[in-house]
C-alpha cells in the first residue's frame, strides 16, 4: 500500500490525521511512531523485524556515541549499516534470494546521517521517540526524501498549543489544506503523467528495440525521462504534502532539473536530498575540492561509483554512473574555463545527453542497450522490418501526456502555484486534477513507484 493507493487516500490517511490531532500535542510524536510502524507492517509484514532491529541497534550505538564521543563506535555502526544495505542489495550475487525491504536505503541513510551528526555535536541529546520518528516517519520511509534530524526535532505540532481554540484549529486546518494541495499535485504527476508514459515505454519494449525507428527510439528516451521524473517528483510531493499535514516543513526534493545549465547543476536539482547526503557524508569527508584538482576528480569519481552501486549491481548502472561522472569532471575542469561555452553546451547536455543516460539507466541488458543506442544513432543497420512511421502511431496515443510532462517542467508554473495557490480558481483546478487522478487509478491496476525497492 503506497500513497497512490485509494485505501490509503480515503481511509488510512484521514483516520490517522483525526487520531493524530485529537491527541494532546505531547503524544503526537508517539502517534506518528505507531502510525509509521503500522504503515510499514501493511506494506512489509515479513520484513518489519529488519526495520525494528536496525532501529534498536542504532539507538544503542547512539547512546554510546553520545556518552563517549568514540570515533571507533561511529565507524562500527556506519560499517554495520552499510553492510546490512549491501547484504540485501547484492544477495543475488552470493546465490541468496533475499527480498530487499521497502525503503531500506532511505532509513539506513537516515541512520548514518543521525550517527555522524551526533558525533559532530549537531544533535544535543539522544531522544528515543524523536530518533525513532526520524528513522521511521512513514511519509519518507519508502522512497525518501532523505531529511536531516533537525526536520523532526522541533515540530510545533508536538508542543503545547498557545492561543484560542479557534486559532489552533484554524492553524491545523490550514496545514492540512496546504498538504492536500501538494499531495493532489503529486498524485496527478504520478497517476496521469508518469503512469501513462510508463505504458509508452513498456510498449516499446514489447515491440522489440530492433524493430523501432530512430525517431521512436528518441521519443522513447524522452518519454522514459519524463516518466522517471514525474514518478519520483510525484512521490516526493506527496510525501512532502503528508509531512506538511503533520506539521513538518516542506522539503523540496526536485527543483526543475531539466532547466539546468549543466549536468552538475542537473544533479544538484534532481533528488537533491540524496545529492546533499552524498556531499555531506562522502564528498566533504574525503576532502571535497580542497585538495587540488586531481583529488577533487577522485572524490567525484568515488561519489558517482557509490551512486551507481547503490542503484544496482548490473553493468548498466556502472556505465550510467561513470558516464555522468566523466561529463561532470569535464564540465568542472574544462568547460568551466569558458562560462559562455559551458552555458551553451551545458544546456545541450541536459536536454540531449541526460535522456540518453536514462536509457542506459533503464535497460539492464548490455546487449539490449546496444541495440537501443544503435536505434538512436543508426550508424550500423541492426534492423528487422521497421515501420519508419511508427512514431506517428504512438504520438497520436500519448501526445497529451508528453505535452503535460513538458508543461509541468516549466518554472513559471511553479511560480504561479506559489503566488496563487489560495485562489479559488487554482484550488478548483487542483481539485479537478485530484478527481481525474482518482478516476484514472480506479480504472487501472496502477504502477508502483519506481524507487520503492531502493
CSV table of C-alpha atoms in Angstrom, one decimal:
chain,number,residue,atom,x,y,z
A,1,UNK,CA,0.0,0.0,0.0
A,2,UNK,CA,1.5,3.3,-1.1
A,3,UNK,CA,0.4,6.9,-1.3
A,4,UNK,CA,-1.4,6.4,-4.6
A,5,UNK,CA,-3.5,3.5,-3.2
A,6,UNK,CA,-7.2,4.6,-2.9
A,7,UNK,CA,-7.5,2.8,0.5
A,8,UNK,CA,-4.6,4.9,1.8
A,9,UNK,CA,-6.0,8.2,0.4
A,10,UNK,CA,-9.6,7.8,1.5
A,11,UNK,CA,-9.3,5.6,4.6
A,12,UNK,CA,-6.0,5.3,6.4
A,13,UNK,CA,-4.7,8.8,5.9
A,14,UNK,CA,-7.9,10.6,7.1
A,15,UNK,CA,-8.3,8.2,10.1
A,16,UNK,CA,-4.6,8.8,11.0
A,17,UNK,CA,-4.9,12.6,10.8
A,18,UNK,CA,-8.0,12.6,13.0
A,19,UNK,CA,-6.3,10.4,15.7
A,20,UNK,CA,-3.1,12.5,15.4
A,21,UNK,CA,-4.8,15.8,16.0
A,22,UNK,CA,-7.3,14.8,18.7
A,23,UNK,CA,-4.4,13.6,20.8
A,24,UNK,CA,-2.6,16.0,23.2
A,25,UNK,CA,0.3,17.7,21.5
A,26,UNK,CA,2.8,15.9,23.7
A,27,UNK,CA,1.5,12.5,22.5
A,28,UNK,CA,1.5,13.2,18.8
A,29,UNK,CA,5.1,12.0,18.3
A,30,UNK,CA,4.0,8.6,19.7
A,31,UNK,CA,1.0,8.6,17.4
A,32,UNK,CA,3.4,9.2,14.5
A,33,UNK,CA,5.6,6.3,15.6
A,34,UNK,CA,2.7,3.8,15.9
A,35,UNK,CA,1.3,5.0,12.6
A,36,UNK,CA,4.6,4.6,10.9
A,37,UNK,CA,5.1,1.1,12.2
A,38,UNK,CA,1.5,0.2,11.2
A,39,UNK,CA,2.1,1.6,7.7
A,40,UNK,CA,5.3,-0.3,7.2
A,41,UNK,CA,3.7,-3.5,8.6
A,42,UNK,CA,0.9,-3.2,6.0
A,43,UNK,CA,3.5,-3.0,3.2
A,44,UNK,CA,6.1,-5.4,4.6
A,45,UNK,CA,4.8,-7.6,7.3
A,46,UNK,CA,7.6,-10.2,7.0
A,47,UNK,CA,10.4,-7.7,7.0
A,48,UNK,CA,9.3,-5.2,9.7
A,49,UNK,CA,11.7,-7.1,12.1
A,50,UNK,CA,14.6,-5.8,10.0
A,51,UNK,CA,13.4,-2.2,10.4
A,52,UNK,CA,12.8,-2.7,14.2
A,53,UNK,CA,16.2,-4.4,14.7
A,54,UNK,CA,18.1,-1.7,12.7
A,55,UNK,CA,16.4,1.0,14.8
A,56,UNK,CA,17.2,-0.7,18.1
A,57,UNK,CA,20.8,-1.3,17.2
A,58,UNK,CA,21.3,2.3,16.0
A,59,UNK,CA,19.7,3.7,19.2
A,60,UNK,CA,22.1,1.6,21.3
A,61,UNK,CA,25.1,2.9,19.4
A,62,UNK,CA,23.7,6.5,19.5
A,63,UNK,CA,23.7,6.3,23.3
A,64,UNK,CA,27.3,5.0,23.3
A,65,UNK,CA,28.5,7.7,20.8
A,66,UNK,CA,26.8,10.5,22.8
A,67,UNK,CA,28.3,9.3,26.1
A,68,UNK,CA,31.9,8.6,24.8
A,69,UNK,CA,32.2,10.5,21.5
A,70,UNK,CA,34.0,7.4,20.3
A,71,UNK,CA,35.2,7.5,16.7
A,72,UNK,CA,35.5,3.7,16.8
A,73,UNK,CA,31.9,3.3,17.8
A,74,UNK,CA,30.8,5.6,15.0
A,75,UNK,CA,32.9,3.6,12.5
A,76,UNK,CA,31.4,0.3,13.7
A,77,UNK,CA,27.8,1.4,13.4
A,78,UNK,CA,28.4,3.1,10.0
A,79,UNK,CA,30.1,-0.1,8.7
A,80,UNK,CA,27.3,-2.2,10.2
A,81,UNK,CA,24.6,-0.1,8.5
A,82,UNK,CA,26.4,-0.2,5.1
A,83,UNK,CA,26.9,-3.9,5.4
A,84,UNK,CA,23.2,-4.6,6.0
A,85,UNK,CA,22.4,-2.5,3.0
A,86,UNK,CA,25.0,-4.3,0.9
A,87,UNK,CA,23.8,-7.7,2.1
A,88,UNK,CA,20.3,-7.2,0.8
A,89,UNK,CA,21.3,-5.3,-2.3
A,90,UNK,CA,23.8,-7.8,-3.5
A,91,UNK,CA,22.4,-11.0,-2.1
A,92,UNK,CA,21.8,-12.5,-5.5
A,93,UNK,CA,25.5,-12.3,-6.4
A,94,UNK,CA,26.1,-14.6,-3.5
A,95,UNK,CA,23.4,-17.0,-4.6
A,96,UNK,CA,20.9,-15.8,-1.9
A,97,UNK,CA,17.3,-14.8,-2.6
A,98,UNK,CA,16.7,-12.1,0.0
A,99,UNK,CA,13.9,-9.7,-0.6
A,100,UNK,CA,15.0,-6.1,-0.3
A,101,UNK,CA,12.9,-4.4,2.4
A,102,UNK,CA,10.9,-1.4,1.2
A,103,UNK,CA,12.8,1.8,1.7
A,104,UNK,CA,15.9,0.0,3.1
A,105,UNK,CA,18.3,2.6,1.6
A,106,UNK,CA,16.4,5.6,2.9
A,107,UNK,CA,16.1,4.6,6.5
A,108,UNK,CA,19.7,3.4,6.6
A,109,UNK,CA,20.9,6.7,5.1
A,110,UNK,CA,18.9,8.5,7.8
A,111,UNK,CA,20.5,6.3,10.4
A,112,UNK,CA,24.0,7.0,9.1
A,113,UNK,CA,23.2,10.8,9.0
A,114,UNK,CA,22.0,10.7,12.5
A,115,UNK,CA,25.1,8.9,13.9
A,116,UNK,CA,27.5,11.2,12.1
A,117,UNK,CA,25.7,14.4,13.1
A,118,UNK,CA,25.5,13.1,16.7
A,119,UNK,CA,29.3,12.5,16.7
A,120,UNK,CA,29.8,16.0,15.2
A,121,UNK,CA,27.8,17.6,18.1
A,122,UNK,CA,24.9,18.7,15.9
A,123,UNK,CA,22.4,16.7,17.9
A,124,UNK,CA,22.2,17.7,21.6
A,125,UNK,CA,20.5,14.7,23.1
A,126,UNK,CA,19.5,11.1,22.2
A,127,UNK,CA,15.7,11.0,22.4
A,128,UNK,CA,14.2,7.6,21.8
A,129,UNK,CA,10.9,9.0,20.4
A,130,UNK,CA,12.4,11.7,18.3
A,131,UNK,CA,15.1,9.4,16.8
A,132,UNK,CA,12.6,6.7,16.0
A,133,UNK,CA,10.2,9.1,14.5
A,134,UNK,CA,13.1,10.4,12.4
A,135,UNK,CA,14.1,6.9,11.2
A,136,UNK,CA,10.6,5.6,10.7
A,137,UNK,CA,8.5,8.6,9.6
A,138,UNK,CA,6.0,6.9,7.2
A,139,UNK,CA,5.8,9.7,4.5
A,140,UNK,CA,9.6,9.3,3.9
A,141,UNK,CA,10.4,5.7,4.9
A,142,UNK,CA,9.7,4.1,1.5
A,143,UNK,CA,11.3,6.5,-1.1
A,144,UNK,CA,12.6,9.5,0.9
A,145,UNK,CA,13.2,12.4,0.8
A,146,UNK,CA,16.2,11.9,3.0
A,147,UNK,CA,15.6,14.6,5.7
A,148,UNK,CA,18.0,15.5,8.4
A,149,UNK,CA,17.2,15.1,12.1
A,150,UNK,CA,16.5,18.8,12.5
A,151,UNK,CA,13.5,18.2,10.3
A,152,UNK,CA,11.6,16.3,13.1
A,153,UNK,CA,13.4,17.8,16.1
A,154,UNK,CA,11.2,20.8,16.8
A,155,UNK,CA,7.8,20.1,15.2
A,156,UNK,CA,5.5,22.9,16.5
A,157,UNK,CA,2.6,20.4,16.5
A,158,UNK,CA,4.4,18.5,19.2
A,159,UNK,CA,4.5,21.5,21.6
A,160,UNK,CA,1.8,22.7,23.8
A,161,UNK,CA,-0.5,24.9,21.7
A,162,UNK,CA,-1.0,28.5,22.5
A,163,UNK,CA,-3.8,30.8,21.7
A,164,UNK,CA,-7.6,30.4,21.4
A,165,UNK,CA,-9.1,27.0,20.4
A,166,UNK,CA,-10.4,28.5,17.2
A,167,UNK,CA,-6.9,29.8,16.3
A,168,UNK,CA,-5.3,26.4,16.9
A,169,UNK,CA,-8.0,24.7,14.8
A,170,UNK,CA,-7.5,27.2,12.0
A,171,UNK,CA,-3.8,26.6,12.0
A,172,UNK,CA,-4.3,22.8,11.8
A,173,UNK,CA,-6.8,23.0,9.0
A,174,UNK,CA,-4.6,25.4,7.1
A,175,UNK,CA,-1.7,23.0,7.3
A,176,UNK,CA,-3.9,20.1,6.2
A,177,UNK,CA,-5.2,22.2,3.3
A,178,UNK,CA,-1.6,23.1,2.2
A,179,UNK,CA,-0.5,19.5,2.4
A,180,UNK,CA,-3.6,18.2,0.5
A,181,UNK,CA,-2.8,20.6,-2.4
A,182,UNK,CA,0.8,19.3,-2.6
A,183,UNK,CA,-0.4,15.7,-2.4
A,184,UNK,CA,-3.0,16.3,-5.1
A,185,UNK,CA,-0.4,17.8,-7.4
A,186,UNK,CA,2.0,14.9,-6.8
A,187,UNK,CA,-0.8,12.3,-7.3
A,188,UNK,CA,-1.6,13.9,-10.7
A,189,UNK,CA,2.1,13.7,-11.7
A,190,UNK,CA,2.2,10.1,-10.8
A,191,UNK,CA,-1.1,8.7,-11.9
A,192,UNK,CA,-1.6,10.8,-15.1
A,193,UNK,CA,1.8,11.8,-16.4
A,194,UNK,CA,4.2,9.1,-15.1
A,195,UNK,CA,1.9,6.1,-15.3
A,196,UNK,CA,0.7,6.8,-18.9
A,197,UNK,CA,4.2,7.5,-20.1
A,198,UNK,CA,5.3,4.2,-18.5
A,199,UNK,CA,2.9,2.4,-20.8
A,200,UNK,CA,4.6,4.0,-23.8
A,201,UNK,CA,8.0,2.8,-22.6
A,202,UNK,CA,6.5,-0.6,-22.0
A,203,UNK,CA,5.0,-0.7,-25.5
A,204,UNK,CA,8.4,0.0,-27.0
A,205,UNK,CA,9.9,-2.9,-25.0
A,206,UNK,CA,7.2,-5.2,-26.2
A,207,UNK,CA,7.8,-4.2,-29.9
A,208,UNK,CA,11.5,-5.0,-29.5
A,209,UNK,CA,14.2,-2.4,-29.7
A,210,UNK,CA,15.5,-3.7,-33.0
A,211,UNK,CA,12.1,-3.1,-34.6
A,212,UNK,CA,11.6,0.6,-33.8
A,213,UNK,CA,12.5,3.6,-35.9
A,214,UNK,CA,15.1,6.1,-34.9
A,215,UNK,CA,12.5,8.8,-34.2
A,216,UNK,CA,10.5,6.4,-31.9
A,217,UNK,CA,13.7,5.5,-30.1
A,218,UNK,CA,14.3,9.2,-29.3
A,219,UNK,CA,10.7,9.6,-28.3
A,220,UNK,CA,11.0,6.6,-26.0
A,221,UNK,CA,14.1,8.1,-24.4
A,222,UNK,CA,12.3,11.4,-23.7
A,223,UNK,CA,9.2,9.5,-22.5
A,224,UNK,CA,11.2,7.5,-20.1
A,225,UNK,CA,13.0,10.6,-18.8
A,226,UNK,CA,9.6,12.3,-18.1
A,227,UNK,CA,8.2,9.1,-16.7
A,228,UNK,CA,11.1,8.7,-14.1
A,229,UNK,CA,11.0,12.4,-13.3
A,230,UNK,CA,7.2,12.7,-12.6
A,231,UNK,CA,7.1,9.3,-10.8
A,232,UNK,CA,9.8,10.3,-8.3
A,233,UNK,CA,8.8,14.0,-8.1
A,234,UNK,CA,5.2,13.0,-7.7
A,235,UNK,CA,6.1,10.7,-4.8
A,236,UNK,CA,8.3,13.4,-3.3
A,237,UNK,CA,5.4,16.0,-3.4
A,238,UNK,CA,3.0,13.5,-1.9
A,239,UNK,CA,5.5,12.7,0.9
A,240,UNK,CA,6.2,16.4,1.5
A,241,UNK,CA,2.4,17.1,1.5
A,242,UNK,CA,1.7,14.5,4.1
A,243,UNK,CA,4.6,15.9,6.2
A,244,UNK,CA,3.1,19.4,6.0
A,245,UNK,CA,-0.3,18.0,7.1
A,246,UNK,CA,1.6,16.6,10.2
A,247,UNK,CA,3.2,20.0,11.0
A,248,UNK,CA,6.6,19.5,9.4
A,249,UNK,CA,8.2,21.9,6.9
A,250,UNK,CA,8.1,21.4,3.2
A,251,UNK,CA,11.0,19.5,1.6
A,252,UNK,CA,11.8,20.3,-2.0
A,253,UNK,CA,13.5,17.2,-3.5
A,254,UNK,CA,13.3,18.4,-7.1
A,255,UNK,CA,13.9,21.9,-8.4
A,256,UNK,CA,13.1,22.0,-12.2
A,257,UNK,CA,16.2,19.9,-13.1
A,258,UNK,CA,15.6,19.9,-16.8
A,259,UNK,CA,16.0,23.7,-16.9
A,260,UNK,CA,19.6,23.3,-15.6
A,261,UNK,CA,22.5,24.8,-17.4
A,262,UNK,CA,24.9,21.8,-16.9
A,263,UNK,CA,24.9,18.2,-15.8
A,264,UNK,CA,26.4,19.2,-12.5
A,265,UNK,CA,23.5,21.6,-11.8
A,266,UNK,CA,21.0,19.0,-13.0
A,267,UNK,CA,22.1,16.6,-10.3
A,268,UNK,CA,22.1,19.3,-7.7
A,269,UNK,CA,18.4,19.8,-8.6
A,270,UNK,CA,17.5,16.1,-9.1
A,271,UNK,CA,16.7,14.2,-5.9
A,272,UNK,CA,18.6,16.9,-4.1
A,273,UNK,CA,18.3,15.3,-0.6
A,274,UNK,CA,20.3,12.3,-1.9
A,275,UNK,CA,22.9,14.6,-3.5
A,276,UNK,CA,23.3,16.6,-0.3
A,277,UNK,CA,23.6,13.4,1.7
A,278,UNK,CA,26.5,12.2,-0.5
A,279,UNK,CA,28.0,15.6,-0.4
A,280,UNK,CA,27.9,15.9,3.4
A,281,UNK,CA,28.8,12.3,4.3
A,282,UNK,CA,31.0,11.2,1.5
A,283,UNK,CA,32.4,14.0,-0.7
A,284,UNK,CA,33.3,16.5,2.1
A,285,UNK,CA,34.8,13.9,4.4
A,286,UNK,CA,37.0,12.8,1.5
A,287,UNK,CA,38.3,16.3,1.2
A,288,UNK,CA,35.8,17.8,-1.3
A,289,UNK,CA,37.5,20.2,-3.7
A,290,UNK,CA,40.0,21.5,-1.1
A,291,UNK,CA,43.0,19.3,-2.0
A,292,UNK,CA,43.7,20.0,-5.6
A,293,UNK,CA,42.1,19.1,-9.0
A,294,UNK,CA,43.4,15.5,-9.0
A,295,UNK,CA,42.0,14.7,-5.6
A,296,UNK,CA,38.7,16.5,-6.5
A,297,UNK,CA,38.3,14.3,-9.6
A,298,UNK,CA,39.0,11.2,-7.5
A,299,UNK,CA,36.4,12.3,-4.9
A,300,UNK,CA,33.8,12.9,-7.6
A,301,UNK,CA,34.6,9.5,-9.1
A,302,UNK,CA,34.1,7.8,-5.7
A,303,UNK,CA,30.7,9.6,-5.1
A,304,UNK,CA,29.4,8.5,-8.5
A,305,UNK,CA,30.8,5.0,-8.2
A,306,UNK,CA,28.9,4.6,-4.9
A,307,UNK,CA,25.8,6.2,-6.6
A,308,UNK,CA,26.0,3.6,-9.3
A,309,UNK,CA,26.5,0.7,-6.8
A,310,UNK,CA,23.6,2.0,-4.8
A,311,UNK,CA,21.2,1.8,-7.7
A,312,UNK,CA,22.2,-1.8,-8.6
A,313,UNK,CA,24.9,-4.3,-9.5
A,314,UNK,CA,24.1,-4.8,-13.2
A,315,UNK,CA,26.7,-3.4,-15.6
A,316,UNK,CA,24.3,-0.7,-17.0
A,317,UNK,CA,24.3,1.2,-13.6
A,318,UNK,CA,28.1,1.3,-13.7
A,319,UNK,CA,28.1,2.6,-17.3
A,320,UNK,CA,25.4,5.1,-16.3
A,321,UNK,CA,27.2,6.5,-13.3
A,322,UNK,CA,30.6,6.6,-14.9
A,323,UNK,CA,29.2,8.4,-17.9
A,324,UNK,CA,27.7,11.1,-15.6
A,325,UNK,CA,31.0,11.2,-13.7
A,326,UNK,CA,33.1,11.9,-16.8
A,327,UNK,CA,30.8,14.6,-18.0
A,328,UNK,CA,30.7,16.4,-14.6
A,329,UNK,CA,34.5,16.3,-14.4
A,330,UNK,CA,34.8,17.6,-18.0
A,331,UNK,CA,32.4,20.4,-17.2
A,332,UNK,CA,34.2,21.3,-13.9
A,333,UNK,CA,37.7,21.4,-15.2
A,334,UNK,CA,37.4,22.1,-18.9
A,335,UNK,CA,34.1,23.8,-19.9
A,336,UNK,CA,34.1,26.0,-16.7
A,337,UNK,CA,37.0,27.9,-18.2
A,338,UNK,CA,34.6,29.5,-20.6
A,339,UNK,CA,31.3,30.3,-18.9
A,340,UNK,CA,29.6,31.2,-22.2
A,341,UNK,CA,30.6,27.8,-23.7
A,342,UNK,CA,29.5,26.0,-20.6
A,343,UNK,CA,26.1,27.7,-20.7
A,344,UNK,CA,25.6,26.6,-24.3
A,345,UNK,CA,27.0,23.1,-24.1
A,346,UNK,CA,25.6,22.6,-20.6
A,347,UNK,CA,22.0,23.1,-21.8
A,348,UNK,CA,22.6,20.8,-24.7
A,349,UNK,CA,24.0,18.1,-22.3
A,350,UNK,CA,20.9,18.4,-20.1
A,351,UNK,CA,18.4,18.2,-23.0
A,352,UNK,CA,20.2,15.6,-25.1
A,353,UNK,CA,22.7,13.6,-23.1
A,354,UNK,CA,20.5,13.2,-19.9
A,355,UNK,CA,17.8,11.3,-21.9
A,356,UNK,CA,20.5,9.1,-23.4
A,357,UNK,CA,21.9,8.3,-19.9
A,358,UNK,CA,18.4,7.5,-18.7
A,359,UNK,CA,18.1,4.9,-21.4
A,360,UNK,CA,21.4,3.4,-20.1
A,361,UNK,CA,19.8,3.5,-16.6
A,362,UNK,CA,16.6,1.8,-17.7
A,363,UNK,CA,17.9,-1.1,-19.8
A,364,UNK,CA,19.8,-3.6,-17.7
A,365,UNK,CA,21.0,-5.9,-20.5
A,366,UNK,CA,24.0,-4.5,-22.3
A,367,UNK,CA,23.0,-6.4,-25.5
A,368,UNK,CA,19.6,-4.8,-25.5
A,369,UNK,CA,21.2,-1.5,-24.6
A,370,UNK,CA,23.5,-1.7,-27.6
A,371,UNK,CA,20.5,-2.3,-29.9
A,372,UNK,CA,18.6,0.6,-28.5
A,373,UNK,CA,21.5,3.0,-28.8
A,374,UNK,CA,22.1,1.9,-32.4
A,375,UNK,CA,18.5,2.7,-33.0
A,376,UNK,CA,19.0,6.2,-31.6
A,377,UNK,CA,22.3,6.5,-33.6
A,378,UNK,CA,21.9,4.2,-36.6
A,379,UNK,CA,25.5,4.0,-37.7
A,380,UNK,CA,25.1,0.2,-38.2
A,381,UNK,CA,21.9,-1.4,-39.5
A,382,UNK,CA,20.6,-3.8,-36.9
A,383,UNK,CA,17.0,-3.8,-38.0
A,384,UNK,CA,14.5,-6.3,-39.0
A,385,UNK,CA,11.5,-4.8,-40.8
A,386,UNK,CA,11.0,-1.3,-39.3
A,387,UNK,CA,7.9,0.9,-39.7
A,388,UNK,CA,9.5,4.3,-40.1
A,389,UNK,CA,6.2,6.0,-39.4
A,390,UNK,CA,5.7,4.2,-36.1
A,391,UNK,CA,6.3,7.4,-34.2
A,392,UNK,CA,3.0,8.9,-35.5
A,393,UNK,CA,1.0,6.0,-34.1
A,394,UNK,CA,2.4,6.5,-30.7
A,395,UNK,CA,2.3,10.3,-30.8
A,396,UNK,CA,-1.5,10.0,-31.5
A,397,UNK,CA,-1.9,8.0,-28.3
A,398,UNK,CA,0.5,9.7,-26.0
A,399,UNK,CA,0.8,13.3,-27.2
A,400,UNK,CA,-1.3,14.6,-24.3
A,401,UNK,CA,0.8,13.1,-21.6
A,402,UNK,CA,4.0,14.2,-23.3
A,403,UNK,CA,2.6,17.7,-23.5
A,404,UNK,CA,1.6,17.7,-19.9
A,405,UNK,CA,5.1,16.5,-19.0
A,406,UNK,CA,6.6,19.4,-20.9
A,407,UNK,CA,4.2,21.9,-19.3
A,408,UNK,CA,4.9,20.7,-15.8
A,409,UNK,CA,8.6,21.3,-16.3
A,410,UNK,CA,8.1,25.0,-16.9
A,411,UNK,CA,9.4,27.0,-14.0
A,412,UNK,CA,6.7,29.7,-14.4
A,413,UNK,CA,4.1,27.1,-13.4
A,414,UNK,CA,5.7,26.6,-10.0
A,415,UNK,CA,5.9,30.3,-9.5
A,416,UNK,CA,2.3,30.7,-10.5
A,417,UNK,CA,1.3,28.0,-8.0
A,418,UNK,CA,3.2,29.7,-5.1
A,419,UNK,CA,1.6,33.0,-5.9
A,420,UNK,CA,-2.0,31.9,-6.5
A,421,UNK,CA,-2.3,28.6,-4.6
A,422,UNK,CA,-5.1,30.1,-2.4
A,423,UNK,CA,-7.0,31.5,-5.3
A,424,UNK,CA,-10.4,29.8,-5.6
A,425,UNK,CA,-9.9,29.0,-9.3
A,426,UNK,CA,-6.5,27.4,-8.6
A,427,UNK,CA,-8.0,25.4,-5.8
A,428,UNK,CA,-10.8,24.3,-8.1
A,429,UNK,CA,-8.2,23.3,-10.8
A,430,UNK,CA,-6.2,21.2,-8.2
A,431,UNK,CA,-9.5,19.5,-7.2
A,432,UNK,CA,-10.2,18.6,-10.8
A,433,UNK,CA,-6.6,17.2,-11.1
A,434,UNK,CA,-7.3,15.2,-8.0
A,435,UNK,CA,-10.6,13.9,-9.3
A,436,UNK,CA,-9.0,12.9,-12.7
A,437,UNK,CA,-6.2,11.1,-10.9
A,438,UNK,CA,-8.6,9.2,-8.7
A,439,UNK,CA,-10.7,8.3,-11.7
A,440,UNK,CA,-7.6,7.0,-13.5
A,441,UNK,CA,-6.5,5.0,-10.5
A,442,UNK,CA,-9.9,3.4,-10.0
A,443,UNK,CA,-9.9,2.2,-13.6
A,444,UNK,CA,-6.4,0.7,-13.7
A,445,UNK,CA,-4.1,-1.6,-11.7
A,446,UNK,CA,-1.7,1.3,-11.1
A,447,UNK,CA,2.1,1.2,-11.3
A,448,UNK,CA,4.2,1.0,-8.1
A,449,UNK,CA,6.6,3.9,-7.5
A,450,UNK,CA,9.8,3.2,-9.3
A,451,UNK,CA,12.1,3.7,-6.3
A,452,UNK,CA,10.2,1.5,-3.8
A,453,UNK,CA,12.9,-1.2,-3.7
A,454,UNK,CA,15.9,1.0,-3.4
